[in-house]
PDB file of C-alpha atoms and ligand atoms in Angstrom:
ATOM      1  CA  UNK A1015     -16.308 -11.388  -5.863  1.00 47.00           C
ATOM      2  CA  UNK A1016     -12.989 -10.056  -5.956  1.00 51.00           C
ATOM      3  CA  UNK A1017     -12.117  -7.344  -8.005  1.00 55.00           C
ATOM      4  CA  UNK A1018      -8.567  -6.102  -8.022  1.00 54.00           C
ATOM      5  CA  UNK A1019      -7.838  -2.323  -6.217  1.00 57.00           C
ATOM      6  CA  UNK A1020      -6.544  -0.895  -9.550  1.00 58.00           C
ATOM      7  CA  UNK A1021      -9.350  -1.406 -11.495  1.00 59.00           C
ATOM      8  CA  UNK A1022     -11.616   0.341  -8.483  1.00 61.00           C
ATOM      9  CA  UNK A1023      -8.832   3.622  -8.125  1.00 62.00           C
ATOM     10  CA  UNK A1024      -8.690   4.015 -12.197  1.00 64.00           C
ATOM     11  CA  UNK A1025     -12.613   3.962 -12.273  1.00 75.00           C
ATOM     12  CA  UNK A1026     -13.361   5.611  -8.916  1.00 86.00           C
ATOM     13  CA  UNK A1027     -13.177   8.488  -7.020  1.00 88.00           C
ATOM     14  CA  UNK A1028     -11.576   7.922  -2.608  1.00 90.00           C
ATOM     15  CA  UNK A1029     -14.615   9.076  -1.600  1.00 92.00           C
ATOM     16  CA  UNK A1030     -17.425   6.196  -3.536  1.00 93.00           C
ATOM     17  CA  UNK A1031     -14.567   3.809  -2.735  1.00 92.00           C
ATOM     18  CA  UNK A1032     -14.972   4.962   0.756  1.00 93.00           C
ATOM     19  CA  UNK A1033     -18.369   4.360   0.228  1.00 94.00           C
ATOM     20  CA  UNK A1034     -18.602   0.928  -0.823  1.00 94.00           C
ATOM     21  CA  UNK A1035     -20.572  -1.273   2.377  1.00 93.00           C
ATOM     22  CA  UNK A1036     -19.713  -4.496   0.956  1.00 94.00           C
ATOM     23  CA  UNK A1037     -16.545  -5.420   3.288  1.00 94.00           C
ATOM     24  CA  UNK A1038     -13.175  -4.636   0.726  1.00 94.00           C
ATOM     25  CA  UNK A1039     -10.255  -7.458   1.476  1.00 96.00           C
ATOM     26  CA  UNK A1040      -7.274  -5.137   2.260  1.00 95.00           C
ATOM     27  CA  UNK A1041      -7.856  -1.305   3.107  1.00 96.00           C
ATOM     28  CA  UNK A1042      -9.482   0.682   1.084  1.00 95.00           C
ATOM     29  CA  UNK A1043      -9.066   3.861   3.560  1.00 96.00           C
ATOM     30  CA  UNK A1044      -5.273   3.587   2.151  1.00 96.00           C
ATOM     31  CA  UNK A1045      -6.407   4.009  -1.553  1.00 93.00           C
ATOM     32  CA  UNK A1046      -6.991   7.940  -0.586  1.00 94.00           C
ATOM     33  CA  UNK A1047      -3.325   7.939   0.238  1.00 95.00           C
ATOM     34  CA  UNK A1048      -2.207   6.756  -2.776  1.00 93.00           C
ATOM     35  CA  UNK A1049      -4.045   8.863  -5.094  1.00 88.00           C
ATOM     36  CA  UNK A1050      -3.496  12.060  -3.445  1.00 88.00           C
ATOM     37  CA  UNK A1051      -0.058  13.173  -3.890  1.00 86.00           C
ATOM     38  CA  UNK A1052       0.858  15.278  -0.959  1.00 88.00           C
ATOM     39  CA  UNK A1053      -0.461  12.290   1.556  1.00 94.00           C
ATOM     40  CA  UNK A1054       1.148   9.912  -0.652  1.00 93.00           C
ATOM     41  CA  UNK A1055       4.524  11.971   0.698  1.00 92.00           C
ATOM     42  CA  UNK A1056       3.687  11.977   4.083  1.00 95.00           C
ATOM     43  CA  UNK A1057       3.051   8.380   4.204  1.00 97.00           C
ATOM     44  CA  UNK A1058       6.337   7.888   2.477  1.00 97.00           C
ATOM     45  CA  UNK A1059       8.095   9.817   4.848  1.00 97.00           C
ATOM     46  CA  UNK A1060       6.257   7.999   7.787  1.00 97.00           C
ATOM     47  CA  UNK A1061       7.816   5.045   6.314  1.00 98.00           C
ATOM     48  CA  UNK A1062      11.606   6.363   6.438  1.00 98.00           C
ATOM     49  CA  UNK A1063      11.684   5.849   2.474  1.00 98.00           C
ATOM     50  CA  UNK A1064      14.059   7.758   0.687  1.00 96.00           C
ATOM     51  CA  UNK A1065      11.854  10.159  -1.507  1.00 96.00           C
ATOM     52  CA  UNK A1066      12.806  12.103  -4.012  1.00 96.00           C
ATOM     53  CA  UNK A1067      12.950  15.987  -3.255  1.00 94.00           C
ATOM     54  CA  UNK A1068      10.073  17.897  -4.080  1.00 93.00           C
ATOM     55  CA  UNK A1069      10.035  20.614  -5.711  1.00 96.00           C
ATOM     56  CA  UNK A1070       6.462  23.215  -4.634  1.00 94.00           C
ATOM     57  CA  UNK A1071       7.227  25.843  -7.385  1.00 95.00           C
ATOM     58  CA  UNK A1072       8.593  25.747 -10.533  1.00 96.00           C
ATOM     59  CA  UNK A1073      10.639  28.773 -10.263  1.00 96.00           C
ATOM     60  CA  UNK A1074      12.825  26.728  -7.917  1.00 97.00           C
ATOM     61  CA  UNK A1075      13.488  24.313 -10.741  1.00 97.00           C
ATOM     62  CA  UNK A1076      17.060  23.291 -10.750  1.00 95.00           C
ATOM     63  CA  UNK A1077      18.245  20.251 -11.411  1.00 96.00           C
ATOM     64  CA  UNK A1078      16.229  17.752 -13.730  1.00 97.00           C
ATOM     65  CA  UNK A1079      12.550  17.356 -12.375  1.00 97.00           C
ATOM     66  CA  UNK A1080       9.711  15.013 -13.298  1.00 95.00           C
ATOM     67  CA  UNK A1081       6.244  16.671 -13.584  1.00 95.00           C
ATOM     68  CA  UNK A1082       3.296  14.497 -12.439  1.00 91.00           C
ATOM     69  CA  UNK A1083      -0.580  14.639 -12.562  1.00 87.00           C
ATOM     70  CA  UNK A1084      -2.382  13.460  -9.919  1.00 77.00           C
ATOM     71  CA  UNK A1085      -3.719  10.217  -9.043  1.00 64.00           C
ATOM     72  CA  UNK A1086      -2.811   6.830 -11.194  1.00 55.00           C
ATOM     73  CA  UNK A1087      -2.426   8.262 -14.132  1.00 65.00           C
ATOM     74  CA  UNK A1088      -0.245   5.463 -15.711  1.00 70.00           C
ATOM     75  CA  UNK A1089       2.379   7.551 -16.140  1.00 80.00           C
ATOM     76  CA  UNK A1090       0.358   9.579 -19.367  1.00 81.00           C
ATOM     77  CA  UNK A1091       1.001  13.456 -19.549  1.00 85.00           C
ATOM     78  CA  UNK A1092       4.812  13.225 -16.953  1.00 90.00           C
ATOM     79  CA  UNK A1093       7.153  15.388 -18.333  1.00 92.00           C
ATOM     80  CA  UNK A1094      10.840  16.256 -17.505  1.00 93.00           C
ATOM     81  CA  UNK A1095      12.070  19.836 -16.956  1.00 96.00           C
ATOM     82  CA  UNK A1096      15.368  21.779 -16.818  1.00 96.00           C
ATOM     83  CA  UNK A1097      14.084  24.959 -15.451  1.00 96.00           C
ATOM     84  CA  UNK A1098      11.183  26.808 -15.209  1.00 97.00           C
ATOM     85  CA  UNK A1099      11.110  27.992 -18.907  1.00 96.00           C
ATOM     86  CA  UNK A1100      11.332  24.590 -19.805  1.00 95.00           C
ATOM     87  CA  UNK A1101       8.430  23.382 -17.386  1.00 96.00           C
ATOM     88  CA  UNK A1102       6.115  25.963 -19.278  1.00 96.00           C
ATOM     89  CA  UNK A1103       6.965  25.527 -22.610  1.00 94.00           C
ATOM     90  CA  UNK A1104       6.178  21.576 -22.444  1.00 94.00           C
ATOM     91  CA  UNK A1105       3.487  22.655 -19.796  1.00 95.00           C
ATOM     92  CA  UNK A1106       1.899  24.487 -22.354  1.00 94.00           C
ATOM     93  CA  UNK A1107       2.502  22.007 -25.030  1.00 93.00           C
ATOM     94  CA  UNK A1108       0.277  19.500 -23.237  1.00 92.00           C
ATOM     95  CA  UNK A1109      -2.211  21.520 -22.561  1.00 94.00           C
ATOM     96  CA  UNK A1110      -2.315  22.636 -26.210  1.00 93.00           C
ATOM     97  CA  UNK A1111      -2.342  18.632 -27.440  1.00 91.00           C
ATOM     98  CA  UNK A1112      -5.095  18.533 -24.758  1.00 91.00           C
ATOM     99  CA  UNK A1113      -3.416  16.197 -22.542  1.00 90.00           C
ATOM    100  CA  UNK A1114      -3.048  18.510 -19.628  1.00 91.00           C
ATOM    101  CA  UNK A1115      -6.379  20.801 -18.623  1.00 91.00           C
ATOM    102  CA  UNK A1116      -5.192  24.308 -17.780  1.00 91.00           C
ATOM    103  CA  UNK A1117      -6.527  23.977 -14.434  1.00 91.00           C
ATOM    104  CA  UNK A1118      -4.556  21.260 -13.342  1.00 91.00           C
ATOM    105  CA  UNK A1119      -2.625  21.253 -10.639  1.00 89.00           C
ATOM    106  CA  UNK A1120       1.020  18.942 -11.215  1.00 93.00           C
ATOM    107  CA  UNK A1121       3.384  17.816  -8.640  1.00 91.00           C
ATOM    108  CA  UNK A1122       7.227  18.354  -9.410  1.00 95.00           C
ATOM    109  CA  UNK A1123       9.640  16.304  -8.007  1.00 95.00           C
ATOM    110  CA  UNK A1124      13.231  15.853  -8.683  1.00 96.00           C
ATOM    111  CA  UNK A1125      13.964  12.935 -11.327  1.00 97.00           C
ATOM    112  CA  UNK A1126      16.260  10.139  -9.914  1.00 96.00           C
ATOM    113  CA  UNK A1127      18.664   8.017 -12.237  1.00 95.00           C
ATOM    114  CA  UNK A1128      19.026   4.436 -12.073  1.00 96.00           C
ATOM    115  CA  UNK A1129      17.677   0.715 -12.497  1.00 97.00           C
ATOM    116  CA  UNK A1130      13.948   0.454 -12.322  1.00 97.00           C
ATOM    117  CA  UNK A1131      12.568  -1.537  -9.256  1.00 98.00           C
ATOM    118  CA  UNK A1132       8.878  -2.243  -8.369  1.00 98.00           C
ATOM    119  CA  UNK A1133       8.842  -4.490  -5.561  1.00 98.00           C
ATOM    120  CA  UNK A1134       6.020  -6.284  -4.337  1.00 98.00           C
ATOM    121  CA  UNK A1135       4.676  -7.595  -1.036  1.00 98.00           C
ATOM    122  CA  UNK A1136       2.151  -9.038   0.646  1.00 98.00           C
ATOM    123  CA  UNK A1137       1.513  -8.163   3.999  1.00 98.00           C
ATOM    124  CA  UNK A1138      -0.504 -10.863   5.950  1.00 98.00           C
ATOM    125  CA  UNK A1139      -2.448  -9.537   9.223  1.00 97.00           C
ATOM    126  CA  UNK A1140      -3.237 -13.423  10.140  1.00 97.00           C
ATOM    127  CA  UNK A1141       0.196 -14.501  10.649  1.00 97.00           C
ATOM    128  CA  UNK A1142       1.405 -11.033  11.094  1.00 97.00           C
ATOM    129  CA  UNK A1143       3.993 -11.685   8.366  1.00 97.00           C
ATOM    130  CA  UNK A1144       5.168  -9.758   5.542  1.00 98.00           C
ATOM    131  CA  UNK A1145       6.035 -11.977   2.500  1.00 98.00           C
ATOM    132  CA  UNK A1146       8.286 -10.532  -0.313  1.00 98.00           C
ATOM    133  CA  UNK A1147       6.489 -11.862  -3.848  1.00 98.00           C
ATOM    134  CA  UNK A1148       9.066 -10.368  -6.356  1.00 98.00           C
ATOM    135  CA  UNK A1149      10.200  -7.510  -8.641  1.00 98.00           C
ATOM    136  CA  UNK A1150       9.658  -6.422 -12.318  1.00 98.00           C
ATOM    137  CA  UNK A1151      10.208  -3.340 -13.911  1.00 97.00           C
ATOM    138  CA  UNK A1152       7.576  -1.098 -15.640  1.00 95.00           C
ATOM    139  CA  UNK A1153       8.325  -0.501 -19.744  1.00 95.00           C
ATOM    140  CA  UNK A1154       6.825   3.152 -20.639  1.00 93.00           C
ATOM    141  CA  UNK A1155       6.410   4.696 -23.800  1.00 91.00           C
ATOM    142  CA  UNK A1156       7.467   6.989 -25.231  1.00 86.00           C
ATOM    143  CA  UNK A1157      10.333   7.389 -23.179  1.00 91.00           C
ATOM    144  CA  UNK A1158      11.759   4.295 -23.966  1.00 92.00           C
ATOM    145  CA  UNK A1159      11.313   4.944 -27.382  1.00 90.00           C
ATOM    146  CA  UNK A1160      13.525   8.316 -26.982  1.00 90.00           C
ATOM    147  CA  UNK A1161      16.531   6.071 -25.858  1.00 88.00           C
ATOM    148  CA  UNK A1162      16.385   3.915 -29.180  1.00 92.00           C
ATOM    149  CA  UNK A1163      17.255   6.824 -31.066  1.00 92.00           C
ATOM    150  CA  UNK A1164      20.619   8.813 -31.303  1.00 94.00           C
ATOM    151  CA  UNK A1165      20.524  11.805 -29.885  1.00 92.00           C
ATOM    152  CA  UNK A1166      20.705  14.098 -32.937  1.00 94.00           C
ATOM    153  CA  UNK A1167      17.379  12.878 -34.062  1.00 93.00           C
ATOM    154  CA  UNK A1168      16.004  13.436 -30.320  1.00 91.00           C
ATOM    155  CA  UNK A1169      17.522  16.710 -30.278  1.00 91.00           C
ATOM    156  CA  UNK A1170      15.587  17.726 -33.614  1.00 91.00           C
ATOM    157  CA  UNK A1171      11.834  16.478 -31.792  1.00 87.00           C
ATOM    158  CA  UNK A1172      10.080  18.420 -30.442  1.00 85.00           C
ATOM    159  CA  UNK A1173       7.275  15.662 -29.098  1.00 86.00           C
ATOM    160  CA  UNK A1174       7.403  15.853 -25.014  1.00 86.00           C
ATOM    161  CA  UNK A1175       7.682  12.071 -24.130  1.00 87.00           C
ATOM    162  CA  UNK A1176       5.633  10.831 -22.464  1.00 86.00           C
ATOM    163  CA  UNK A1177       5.691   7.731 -18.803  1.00 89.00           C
ATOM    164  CA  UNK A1178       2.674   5.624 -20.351  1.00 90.00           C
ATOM    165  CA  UNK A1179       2.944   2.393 -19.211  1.00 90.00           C
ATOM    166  CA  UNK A1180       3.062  -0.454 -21.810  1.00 93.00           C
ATOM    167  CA  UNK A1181       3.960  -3.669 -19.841  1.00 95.00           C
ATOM    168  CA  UNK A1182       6.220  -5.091 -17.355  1.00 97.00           C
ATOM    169  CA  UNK A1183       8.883  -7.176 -17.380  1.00 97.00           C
ATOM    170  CA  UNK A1184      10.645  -9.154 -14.168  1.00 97.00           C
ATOM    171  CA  UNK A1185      13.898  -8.572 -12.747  1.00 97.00           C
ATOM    172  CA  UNK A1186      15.589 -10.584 -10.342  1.00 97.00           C
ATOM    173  CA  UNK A1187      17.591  -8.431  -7.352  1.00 97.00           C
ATOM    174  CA  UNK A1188      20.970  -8.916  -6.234  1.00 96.00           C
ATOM    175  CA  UNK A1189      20.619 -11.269  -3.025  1.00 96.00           C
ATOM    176  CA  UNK A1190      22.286  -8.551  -1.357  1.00 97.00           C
ATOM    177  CA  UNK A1191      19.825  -6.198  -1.761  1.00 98.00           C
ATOM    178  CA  UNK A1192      16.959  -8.185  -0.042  1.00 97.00           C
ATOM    179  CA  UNK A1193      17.805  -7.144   3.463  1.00 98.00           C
ATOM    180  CA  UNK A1194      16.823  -3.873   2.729  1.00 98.00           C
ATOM    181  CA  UNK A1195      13.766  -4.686   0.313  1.00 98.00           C
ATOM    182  CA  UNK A1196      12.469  -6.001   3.712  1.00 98.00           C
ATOM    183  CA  UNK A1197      13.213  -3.698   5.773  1.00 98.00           C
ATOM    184  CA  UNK A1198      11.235  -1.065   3.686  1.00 98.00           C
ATOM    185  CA  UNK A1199       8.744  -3.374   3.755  1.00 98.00           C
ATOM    186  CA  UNK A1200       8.295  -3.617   7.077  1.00 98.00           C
ATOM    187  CA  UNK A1201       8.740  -0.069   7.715  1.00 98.00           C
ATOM    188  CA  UNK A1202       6.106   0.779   5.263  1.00 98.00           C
ATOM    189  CA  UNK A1203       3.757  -1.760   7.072  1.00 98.00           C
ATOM    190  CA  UNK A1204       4.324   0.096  10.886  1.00 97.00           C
ATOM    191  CA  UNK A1205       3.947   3.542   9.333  1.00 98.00           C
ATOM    192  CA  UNK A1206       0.139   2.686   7.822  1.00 97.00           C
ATOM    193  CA  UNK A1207      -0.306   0.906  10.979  1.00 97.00           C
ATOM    194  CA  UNK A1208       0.027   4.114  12.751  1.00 97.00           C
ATOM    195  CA  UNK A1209      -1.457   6.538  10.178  1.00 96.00           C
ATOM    196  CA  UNK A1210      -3.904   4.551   8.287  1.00 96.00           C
ATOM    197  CA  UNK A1211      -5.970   2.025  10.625  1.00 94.00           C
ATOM    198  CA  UNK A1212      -6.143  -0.695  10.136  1.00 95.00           C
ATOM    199  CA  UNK A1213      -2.677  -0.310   8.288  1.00 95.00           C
ATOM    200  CA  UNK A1214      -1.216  -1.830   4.565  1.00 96.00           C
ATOM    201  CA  UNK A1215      -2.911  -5.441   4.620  1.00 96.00           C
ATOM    202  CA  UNK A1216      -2.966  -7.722   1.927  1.00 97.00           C
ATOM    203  CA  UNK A1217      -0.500  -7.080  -1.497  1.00 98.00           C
ATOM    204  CA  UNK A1218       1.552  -3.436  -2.521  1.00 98.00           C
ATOM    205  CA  UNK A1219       4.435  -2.077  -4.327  1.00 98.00           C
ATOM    206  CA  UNK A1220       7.019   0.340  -3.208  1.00 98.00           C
ATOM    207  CA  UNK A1221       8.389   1.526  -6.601  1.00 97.00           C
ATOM    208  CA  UNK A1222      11.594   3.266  -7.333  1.00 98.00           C
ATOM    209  CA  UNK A1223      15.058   3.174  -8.909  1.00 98.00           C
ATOM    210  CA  UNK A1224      18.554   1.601  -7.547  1.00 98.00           C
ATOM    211  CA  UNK A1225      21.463   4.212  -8.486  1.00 97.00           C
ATOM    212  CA  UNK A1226      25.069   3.684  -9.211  1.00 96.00           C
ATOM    213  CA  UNK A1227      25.725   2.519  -5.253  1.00 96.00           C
ATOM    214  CA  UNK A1228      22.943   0.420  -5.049  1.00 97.00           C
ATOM    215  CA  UNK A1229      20.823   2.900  -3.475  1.00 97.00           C
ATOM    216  CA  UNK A1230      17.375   2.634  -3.551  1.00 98.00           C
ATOM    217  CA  UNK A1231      15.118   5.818  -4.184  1.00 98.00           C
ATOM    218  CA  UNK A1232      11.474   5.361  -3.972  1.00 98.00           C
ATOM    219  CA  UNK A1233       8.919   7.809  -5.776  1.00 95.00           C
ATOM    220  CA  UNK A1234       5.797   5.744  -5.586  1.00 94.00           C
ATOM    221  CA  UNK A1235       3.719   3.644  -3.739  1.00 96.00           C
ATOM    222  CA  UNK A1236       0.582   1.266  -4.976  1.00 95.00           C
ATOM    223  CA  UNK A1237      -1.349   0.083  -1.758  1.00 96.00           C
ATOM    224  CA  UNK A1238      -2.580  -2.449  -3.754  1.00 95.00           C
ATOM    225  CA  UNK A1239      -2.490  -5.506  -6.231  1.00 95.00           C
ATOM    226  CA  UNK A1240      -0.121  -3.838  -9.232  1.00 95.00           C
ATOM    227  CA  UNK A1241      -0.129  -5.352 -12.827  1.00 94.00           C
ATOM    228  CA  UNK A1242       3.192  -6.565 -12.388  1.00 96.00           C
ATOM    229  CA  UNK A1243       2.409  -9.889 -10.210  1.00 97.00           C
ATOM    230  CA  UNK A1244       0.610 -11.234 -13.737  1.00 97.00           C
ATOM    231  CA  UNK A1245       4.184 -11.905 -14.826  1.00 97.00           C
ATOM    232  CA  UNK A1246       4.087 -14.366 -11.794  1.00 97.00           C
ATOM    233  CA  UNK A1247       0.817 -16.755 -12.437  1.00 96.00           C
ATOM    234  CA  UNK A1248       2.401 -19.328 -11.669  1.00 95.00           C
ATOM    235  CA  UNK A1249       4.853 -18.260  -8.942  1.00 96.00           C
ATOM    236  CA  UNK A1250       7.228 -16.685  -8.347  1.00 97.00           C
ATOM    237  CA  UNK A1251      10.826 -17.139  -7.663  1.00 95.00           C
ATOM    238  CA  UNK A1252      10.602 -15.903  -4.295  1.00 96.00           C
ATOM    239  CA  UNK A1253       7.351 -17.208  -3.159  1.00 97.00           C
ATOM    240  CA  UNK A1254       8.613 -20.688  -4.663  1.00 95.00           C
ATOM    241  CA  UNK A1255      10.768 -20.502  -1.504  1.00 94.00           C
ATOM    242  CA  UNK A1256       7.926 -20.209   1.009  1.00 95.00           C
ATOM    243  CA  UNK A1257       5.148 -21.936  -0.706  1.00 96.00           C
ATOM    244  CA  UNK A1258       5.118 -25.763  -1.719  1.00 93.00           C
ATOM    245  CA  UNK A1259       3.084 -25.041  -4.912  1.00 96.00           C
ATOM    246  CA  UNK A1260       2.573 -22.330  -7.301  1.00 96.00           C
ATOM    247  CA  UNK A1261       1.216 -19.405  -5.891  1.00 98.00           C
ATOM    248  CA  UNK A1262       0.154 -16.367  -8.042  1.00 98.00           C
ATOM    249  CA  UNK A1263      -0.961 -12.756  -5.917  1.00 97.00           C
ATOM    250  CA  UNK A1264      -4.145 -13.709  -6.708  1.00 97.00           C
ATOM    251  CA  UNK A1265      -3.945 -17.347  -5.059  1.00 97.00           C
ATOM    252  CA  UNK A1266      -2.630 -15.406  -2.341  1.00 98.00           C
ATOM    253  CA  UNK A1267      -5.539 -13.499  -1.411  1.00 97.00           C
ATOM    254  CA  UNK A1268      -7.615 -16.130  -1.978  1.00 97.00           C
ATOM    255  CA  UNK A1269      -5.954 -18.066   0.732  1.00 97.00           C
ATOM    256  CA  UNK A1270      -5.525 -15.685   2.820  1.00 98.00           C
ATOM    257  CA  UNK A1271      -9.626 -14.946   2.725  1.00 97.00           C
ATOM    258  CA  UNK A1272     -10.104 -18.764   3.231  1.00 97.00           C
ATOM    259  CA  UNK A1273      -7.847 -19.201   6.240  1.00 97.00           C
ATOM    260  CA  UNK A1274      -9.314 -15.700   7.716  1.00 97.00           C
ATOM    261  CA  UNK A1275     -13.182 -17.545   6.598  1.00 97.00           C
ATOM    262  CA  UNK A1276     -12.550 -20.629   8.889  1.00 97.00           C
ATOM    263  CA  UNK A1277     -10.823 -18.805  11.564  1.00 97.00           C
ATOM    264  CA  UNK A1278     -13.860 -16.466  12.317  1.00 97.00           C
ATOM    265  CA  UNK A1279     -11.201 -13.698  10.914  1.00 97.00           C
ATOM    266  CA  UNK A1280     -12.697 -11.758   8.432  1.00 96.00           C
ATOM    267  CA  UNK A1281     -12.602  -8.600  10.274  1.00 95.00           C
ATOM    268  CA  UNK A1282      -8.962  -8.795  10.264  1.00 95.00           C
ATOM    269  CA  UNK A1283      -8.296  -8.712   6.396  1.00 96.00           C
ATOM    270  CA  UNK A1284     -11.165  -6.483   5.480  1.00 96.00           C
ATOM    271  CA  UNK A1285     -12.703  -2.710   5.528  1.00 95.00           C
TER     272      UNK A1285
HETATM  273  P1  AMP B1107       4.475   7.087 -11.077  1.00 95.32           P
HETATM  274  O1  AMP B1107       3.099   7.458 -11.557  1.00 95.32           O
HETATM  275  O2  AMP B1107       4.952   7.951  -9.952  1.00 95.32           O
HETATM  276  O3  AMP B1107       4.586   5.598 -10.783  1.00 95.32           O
HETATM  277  O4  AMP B1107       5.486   7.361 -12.265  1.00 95.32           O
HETATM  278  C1  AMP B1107       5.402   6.762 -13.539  1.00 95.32           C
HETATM  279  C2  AMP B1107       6.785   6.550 -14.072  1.00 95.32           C
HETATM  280  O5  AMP B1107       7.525   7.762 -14.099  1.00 95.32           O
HETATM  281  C3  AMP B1107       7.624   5.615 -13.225  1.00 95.32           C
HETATM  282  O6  AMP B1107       7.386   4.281 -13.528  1.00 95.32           O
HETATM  283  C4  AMP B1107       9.040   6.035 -13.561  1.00 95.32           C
HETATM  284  O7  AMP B1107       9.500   5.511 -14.786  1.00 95.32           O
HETATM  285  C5  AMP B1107       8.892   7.518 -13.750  1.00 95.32           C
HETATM  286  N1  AMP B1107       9.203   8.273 -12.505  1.00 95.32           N
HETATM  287  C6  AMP B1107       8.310   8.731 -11.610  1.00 95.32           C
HETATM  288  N2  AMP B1107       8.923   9.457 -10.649  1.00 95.32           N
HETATM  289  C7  AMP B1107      10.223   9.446 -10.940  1.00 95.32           C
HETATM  290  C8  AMP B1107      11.391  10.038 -10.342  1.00 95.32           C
HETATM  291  N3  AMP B1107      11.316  10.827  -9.263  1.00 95.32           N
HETATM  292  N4  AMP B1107      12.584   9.814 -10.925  1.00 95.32           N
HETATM  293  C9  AMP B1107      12.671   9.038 -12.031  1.00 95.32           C
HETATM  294  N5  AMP B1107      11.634   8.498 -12.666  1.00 95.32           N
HETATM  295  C10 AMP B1107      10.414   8.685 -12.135  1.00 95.32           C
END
């Protein structure tokens, strides 16, 4: 059976995952990492990714932050803040809307401008490869919304928009960039190698935002199958390159469980 790593961190808490005795194709030790934000950092910082500062309290808010919740929340309940009296008035908003619990604890990190970028791989532990699959970009409401409207009808809401995510949509990367988009790749791969035995096996996403000079700022991880390989089903451009027939993420995994089946490898792709 194969069910996808999103569907068990939405439902699940790290520690039933953790549980689970039926062998998991990639790593589901990783999953913790993911959903707990000040790991999630670390591992990101293993990885030599450029990370957005963060910011621990949010008297020391300065410059234009994004307020998170915890876990893979879709993006539902993210905020942006000036200052400190701006963090608590839309703070308290939430909470009043019921959105936010009052207990809850947010992470603040500064908000970085640019081109949206969710890039995903595959890493393969048989051939010791990592395989770039392609790009797309996440479309979240209601912040998209916000930009459709001129700004002296924003200026007059007083709604705090929200990150939910709505769909995706691909984007191709200037060839130029792709050196890179590998080498964080492979960074991220030797950094979970060393932290997080047996390491980032099978498909993730480093997610982020290219600015004005092409510089890429990353302020998420999924170690995991994302949503946005469905708008490949039937390939994608990058993977048309490598593979002599149409080859979705979820092909992918599937073949890589086959070859690891008749090579006596399962214990390589799985935890
Ligand atoms: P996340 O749950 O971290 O993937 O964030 C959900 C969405 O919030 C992302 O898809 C981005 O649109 C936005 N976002 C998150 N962090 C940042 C950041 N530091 N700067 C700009 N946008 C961000």
């Amino acid at each position: 059976m194969l069910i996808p790593h999103g569907t068990l961190i939405a439902q699940m808490s790290s520690e039933q995952i953790e549980s689970i005795k039926t062998p998991i194709f990639g790593n589901k030790w990783i999953l913790r990492w993911e959903s707990d934000r000040i790991m999630k950092e670390k591992l990101m910082r293993e990885a030599k990714l450029p990370v957005p500062k963060p910011v621990l309290d949010s008297k020391d808010i300065n410059t234009l932050v994004i307020v998170k919740r915890q876990g893979a929340a879709g993006g539902k309940g993210y905020f942006l803040a000036a200052n400190q009296e701006d963090y608590n008035k839309k703070r308290e908003q939430l909470i009043t809307q019921g959105i936010l619990s009052k207990d809850e604890s947010l992470y603040i990190q500064e908000y970085a401008a640019g081109v949206l970028a969710y890039l995903q791989f595959f890493y393969s532990p048989l051939k010791e490869e990592l395989e770039f699959f392609g790009a797309d970009q996440r479309h979240e409401s209601d912040i998209e919304g916000m930009a459709r409207i001129p700004s002296e009808q924003q200026l007059k809401s007083n709604k705090v928009p929200s990150f939910n995510v709505i769909g995706n949509s691909p984007i191709i990367l200037r060839e130029s960039l792709l050196d890179e988009v590998y080498t964080m790749g492979e960074n991220f791969v030797e950094a979970a190698k060393r932290i997080v035995s047996p390491g980032m096996n099978g498909p993730f996403c480093i997610e982020g935002v290219y600015d004005e000079n092409a510089k890429f700022t990353s302020f998420e991880f999924s170690a995991r199958i994302v949503a946005g390989t469905n708008i490949y089903m039937d390939g994608s451009p990058y993977y048309s390159l490598l593979f002599n027939e149409p080859m979705s993420m979820g092909k992918r995994i599937a073949r890589e469980i086959k070859t690891a089946k008749e090579t006596n490898q399962l214990d390589k792709i799985t935890t």
